[in-house]
Amino acid sequence: MSLLHIVKAVLLLFSGLAFITVIAPPRPAAEGKRPVYKGQLFELVVRHLARLACFGVGVVVFSHTLLLLSRRPDLTKGPLDAWLCPRPTAPLDTLAGFPPRFLAGIAVATLGCLLRAAAYWAMGSLFTFEVVIKDDHTLVTTGPYSYVRHPSYTGAVLILLGTHLIHFGDTGFMTHCKHGNPPVLALDYMWRSGTIFAVFSLARRCSVEDGLLRERFGKIWEEYQVDVPYRLLPYIY
């Protein structure tokens, strides 16, 4: 185990903890409020999907970290290789590398975490995991909401993109260790399909939430839409 192995392990653990912190449902489902929107499948499974994503990322980060920290210079194979990565597509020392894709993934995921955390902070008790308008709802236009109307979703998409770059790149655990490893192979398919499903569902949510807020706040919301015309990305969308 070298210094590079330790640094890579620390970055992986940081990215995994950050992912779980901002993707895990922050509080119980809204109760006793105006009806939660359930017009698409995503709304029925969003909490389960988030928990499954956190579990999957946690498993991958933990496995990759164990492989790195169990490396010994006097052994060609580590004690956990046969269990965690039975048929690697490249020498496992490759997992300790720092290619541009990995570093970009760390940067993008960190940006997404910070943006989503800022959205939590700006919304406070109004933030919910479901689409719901509370009785005491106010229109939040400060912080990241002064740049785009749905910054928490922007953050979520950046986190998903960054996490994919980290774990599916040239030095990613998912790239090198899914062959001959049925649980990891299944996780690979679930991650790819789940990510696509989540991104399209969040895009759909944007228009739904805009409609509910327009109905609740009327002209105030319309003025906000003029001031902040972009849903997710400034000057793009």
Short mmCIF file of C-alpha atoms in Angstrom, two decimals:
data_model
loop_
_atom_site.label_atom_id
_atom_site.label_comp_id
_atom_site.label_asym_id
_atom_site.label_seq_id
_atom_site.Cartn_x
_atom_site.Cartn_y
_atom_site.Cartn_z
CA MET A 1 0.00 0.00 0.00
CA SER A 2 1.47 3.31 -1.10
CA LEU A 3 0.62 6.94 -0.44
CA LEU A 4 -1.30 7.02 -3.74
CA HIS A 5 -3.49 4.16 -2.52
CA ILE A 6 -4.26 6.06 0.68
CA VAL A 7 -5.03 9.34 -1.09
CA LYS A 8 -7.31 7.56 -3.58
CA ALA A 9 -9.09 5.78 -0.72
CA VAL A 10 -9.65 9.08 1.12
CA LEU A 11 -11.11 10.71 -2.00
CA LEU A 12 -13.39 7.73 -2.57
CA LEU A 13 -14.63 7.80 1.02
CA PHE A 14 -15.20 11.54 0.81
CA SER A 15 -17.21 11.20 -2.40
CA GLY A 16 -19.25 8.33 -0.98
CA LEU A 17 -20.10 10.12 2.26
CA ALA A 18 -20.99 13.30 0.37
CA PHE A 19 -23.27 11.32 -1.96
CA ILE A 20 -25.12 9.66 0.91
CA THR A 21 -25.41 12.93 2.86
CA VAL A 22 -27.22 14.83 0.11
CA ILE A 23 -29.07 12.03 -1.71
CA ALA A 24 -30.58 10.20 1.28
CA PRO A 25 -34.13 11.42 2.11
CA PRO A 26 -33.63 14.29 4.60
CA ARG A 27 -36.86 13.93 6.57
CA PRO A 28 -40.04 11.81 6.71
CA ALA A 29 -42.58 12.08 3.93
CA ALA A 30 -44.88 15.07 4.15
CA GLU A 31 -48.10 14.34 6.02
CA GLY A 32 -51.17 16.43 6.64
CA LYS A 33 -50.26 18.77 3.80
CA ARG A 34 -51.71 19.43 0.39
CA PRO A 35 -51.74 16.22 -1.67
CA VAL A 36 -48.36 15.01 -2.86
CA TYR A 37 -48.04 14.78 -6.65
CA LYS A 38 -47.96 11.12 -7.75
CA GLY A 39 -48.45 11.51 -11.47
CA GLN A 40 -45.39 9.47 -12.48
CA LEU A 41 -43.80 6.22 -11.32
CA PHE A 42 -40.79 8.08 -9.93
CA GLU A 43 -42.93 9.67 -7.20
CA LEU A 44 -43.97 6.26 -5.89
CA VAL A 45 -40.43 4.89 -5.64
CA VAL A 46 -38.24 7.97 -5.13
CA ARG A 47 -37.40 7.28 -1.48
CA HIS A 48 -36.64 3.62 -2.17
CA LEU A 49 -34.59 4.57 -5.22
CA ALA A 50 -32.57 7.10 -3.20
CA ARG A 51 -31.86 4.57 -0.44
CA LEU A 52 -30.89 1.94 -3.00
CA ALA A 53 -28.53 4.41 -4.69
CA CYS A 54 -26.91 5.28 -1.36
CA PHE A 55 -26.49 1.58 -0.55
CA GLY A 56 -25.01 0.83 -3.98
CA VAL A 57 -22.54 3.71 -3.88
CA GLY A 58 -21.60 2.76 -0.33
CA VAL A 59 -20.87 -0.83 -1.37
CA VAL A 60 -18.77 0.25 -4.36
CA VAL A 61 -16.78 2.81 -2.37
CA PHE A 62 -16.20 0.34 0.47
CA SER A 63 -15.10 -2.42 -1.93
CA HIS A 64 -12.76 -0.14 -3.89
CA THR A 65 -11.27 1.21 -0.67
CA LEU A 66 -10.69 -2.28 0.74
CA LEU A 67 -8.92 -3.33 -2.45
CA LEU A 68 -6.65 -0.29 -2.27
CA LEU A 69 -5.80 -0.59 1.41
CA SER A 70 -5.18 -4.34 1.23
CA ARG A 71 -2.49 -4.05 -1.45
CA ARG A 72 0.96 -5.26 -0.38
CA PRO A 73 4.12 -4.73 -2.43
CA ASP A 74 5.35 -8.26 -1.63
CA LEU A 75 2.20 -9.87 -3.04
CA THR A 76 0.96 -9.94 -6.62
CA LYS A 77 -2.58 -10.40 -5.32
CA GLY A 78 -4.22 -8.91 -2.26
CA PRO A 79 -6.09 -11.07 0.28
CA LEU A 80 -9.48 -9.71 -0.83
CA ASP A 81 -9.00 -9.79 -4.59
CA ALA A 82 -10.74 -13.12 -5.15
CA TRP A 83 -13.80 -11.93 -3.26
CA LEU A 84 -14.16 -8.36 -4.45
CA CYS A 85 -12.68 -8.47 -7.95
CA PRO A 86 -12.32 -12.08 -9.14
CA ARG A 87 -11.78 -11.32 -12.85
CA PRO A 88 -10.28 -7.83 -13.19
CA THR A 89 -9.96 -6.40 -16.67
CA ALA A 90 -6.58 -4.85 -15.79
CA PRO A 91 -3.99 -5.13 -12.99
CA LEU A 92 -5.67 -4.01 -9.78
CA ASP A 93 -2.99 -1.41 -9.14
CA THR A 94 -4.80 0.45 -11.93
CA LEU A 95 -7.53 1.19 -9.37
CA ALA A 96 -5.12 3.56 -7.59
CA GLY A 97 -4.71 5.87 -10.60
CA PHE A 98 -5.78 9.49 -10.92
CA PRO A 99 -6.79 9.99 -14.57
CA PRO A 100 -8.51 13.23 -15.65
CA ARG A 101 -11.89 11.45 -15.72
CA PHE A 102 -11.63 10.52 -12.03
CA LEU A 103 -10.54 14.01 -10.98
CA ALA A 104 -13.33 15.54 -13.07
CA GLY A 105 -15.78 13.20 -11.36
CA ILE A 106 -14.63 14.30 -7.91
CA ALA A 107 -14.94 17.96 -8.92
CA VAL A 108 -18.40 17.58 -10.52
CA ALA A 109 -19.76 15.50 -7.65
CA THR A 110 -18.42 17.97 -5.08
CA LEU A 111 -20.02 20.87 -6.95
CA GLY A 112 -23.31 18.99 -7.04
CA CYS A 113 -23.15 18.25 -3.32
CA LEU A 114 -22.46 21.88 -2.47
CA LEU A 115 -25.29 23.08 -4.71
CA ARG A 116 -27.79 20.60 -3.27
CA ALA A 117 -26.72 21.45 0.28
CA ALA A 118 -27.19 25.16 -0.50
CA ALA A 119 -30.70 24.38 -1.76
CA TYR A 120 -31.45 22.52 1.49
CA TRP A 121 -30.21 25.51 3.46
CA ALA A 122 -32.24 28.02 1.46
CA MET A 123 -35.46 26.00 1.69
CA GLY A 124 -35.10 25.04 5.34
CA SER A 125 -38.20 23.25 6.67
CA LEU A 126 -39.94 23.75 3.32
CA PHE A 127 -37.65 21.21 1.65
CA THR A 128 -39.34 17.86 1.07
CA PHE A 129 -38.41 14.80 -0.96
CA GLU A 130 -41.84 14.76 -2.56
CA VAL A 131 -43.66 17.34 -4.65
CA VAL A 132 -45.91 19.05 -2.11
CA ILE A 133 -47.10 22.55 -1.29
CA LYS A 134 -47.23 23.13 2.47
CA ASP A 135 -49.87 25.23 4.19
CA ASP A 136 -47.20 27.73 5.26
CA HIS A 137 -45.33 27.58 1.96
CA THR A 138 -43.41 30.66 0.85
CA LEU A 139 -41.70 31.28 -2.47
CA VAL A 140 -37.94 30.95 -1.92
CA THR A 141 -35.96 33.16 -4.31
CA THR A 142 -32.64 33.51 -2.48
CA GLY A 143 -29.38 31.59 -2.55
CA PRO A 144 -29.13 29.18 -5.50
CA TYR A 145 -32.82 29.85 -6.25
CA SER A 146 -31.80 33.28 -7.52
CA TYR A 147 -29.96 31.61 -10.42
CA VAL A 148 -32.17 28.64 -11.35
CA ARG A 149 -35.62 27.60 -10.17
CA HIS A 150 -34.74 24.00 -9.28
CA PRO A 151 -31.14 24.00 -8.00
CA SER A 152 -31.55 20.88 -5.86
CA TYR A 153 -32.28 18.91 -9.04
CA THR A 154 -29.30 20.48 -10.78
CA GLY A 155 -27.20 19.37 -7.83
CA ALA A 156 -28.62 15.85 -7.97
CA VAL A 157 -27.84 15.51 -11.68
CA LEU A 158 -24.28 16.76 -11.14
CA ILE A 159 -23.82 14.28 -8.30
CA LEU A 160 -25.04 11.40 -10.47
CA LEU A 161 -22.76 12.48 -13.32
CA GLY A 162 -19.74 12.91 -11.07
CA THR A 163 -20.31 9.56 -9.36
CA HIS A 164 -20.54 7.86 -12.75
CA LEU A 165 -17.24 9.42 -13.84
CA ILE A 166 -15.58 8.25 -10.63
CA HIS A 167 -16.67 4.61 -10.65
CA PHE A 168 -17.03 3.83 -14.36
CA GLY A 169 -13.79 5.32 -15.66
CA ASP A 170 -10.38 3.85 -16.44
CA THR A 171 -9.63 3.39 -12.74
CA GLY A 172 -13.18 2.68 -11.60
CA PHE A 173 -14.23 -0.33 -9.57
CA MET A 174 -17.33 -0.85 -11.72
CA THR A 175 -15.27 -0.90 -14.91
CA HIS A 176 -12.70 -3.44 -13.78
CA CYS A 177 -14.51 -5.63 -11.27
CA LYS A 178 -17.97 -6.43 -12.65
CA HIS A 179 -16.85 -9.41 -14.77
CA GLY A 180 -17.30 -12.71 -12.96
CA ASN A 181 -18.96 -10.81 -10.13
CA PRO A 182 -22.78 -11.16 -10.48
CA PRO A 183 -23.73 -8.72 -7.67
CA VAL A 184 -21.54 -5.98 -9.16
CA LEU A 185 -22.79 -6.73 -12.67
CA ALA A 186 -26.38 -6.41 -11.45
CA LEU A 187 -25.49 -3.15 -9.72
CA ASP A 188 -23.99 -1.91 -12.99
CA TYR A 189 -27.28 -2.39 -14.85
CA MET A 190 -29.36 -0.95 -12.01
CA TRP A 191 -27.14 2.14 -11.74
CA ARG A 192 -27.25 2.91 -15.47
CA SER A 193 -30.99 2.39 -15.83
CA GLY A 194 -31.77 4.09 -12.51
CA THR A 195 -29.72 7.16 -13.41
CA ILE A 196 -31.49 7.62 -16.74
CA PHE A 197 -34.87 7.10 -15.07
CA ALA A 198 -34.08 9.62 -12.32
CA VAL A 199 -32.78 12.35 -14.66
CA PHE A 200 -35.82 12.23 -16.94
CA SER A 201 -38.17 12.09 -13.95
CA LEU A 202 -36.55 15.13 -12.34
CA ALA A 203 -36.90 17.03 -15.61
CA ARG A 204 -40.60 16.17 -15.57
CA ARG A 205 -40.84 17.32 -11.96
CA CYS A 206 -39.61 20.78 -12.91
CA SER A 207 -42.68 21.53 -15.01
CA VAL A 208 -45.01 19.99 -12.41
CA GLU A 209 -43.56 22.09 -9.59
CA ASP A 210 -43.64 25.22 -11.72
CA GLY A 211 -47.33 24.65 -12.36
CA LEU A 212 -48.13 24.13 -8.67
CA LEU A 213 -46.19 27.23 -7.64
CA ARG A 214 -47.84 29.31 -10.34
CA GLU A 215 -51.23 28.15 -9.06
CA ARG A 216 -50.32 28.95 -5.44
CA PHE A 217 -48.50 32.28 -5.83
CA GLY A 218 -49.91 33.66 -9.08
CA LYS A 219 -48.32 36.93 -10.18
CA ILE A 220 -45.52 36.67 -7.61
CA TRP A 221 -44.37 33.43 -9.20
CA GLU A 222 -44.73 34.84 -12.72
CA GLU A 223 -42.46 37.75 -11.77
CA TYR A 224 -39.98 35.27 -10.30
CA GLN A 225 -40.05 33.26 -13.54
CA VAL A 226 -39.20 36.42 -15.48
CA ASP A 227 -36.30 37.20 -13.13
CA VAL A 228 -35.09 33.57 -13.10
CA PRO A 229 -36.04 32.09 -16.48
CA TYR A 230 -33.91 28.94 -16.24
CA ARG A 231 -34.99 25.73 -14.56
CA LEU A 232 -31.71 23.85 -14.12
CA LEU A 233 -28.79 25.47 -15.95
CA PRO A 234 -28.28 29.24 -16.34
CA TYR A 235 -28.47 30.38 -19.98
CA ILE A 236 -29.15 26.81 -21.15
CA TYR A 237 -32.34 25.31 -19.65
#
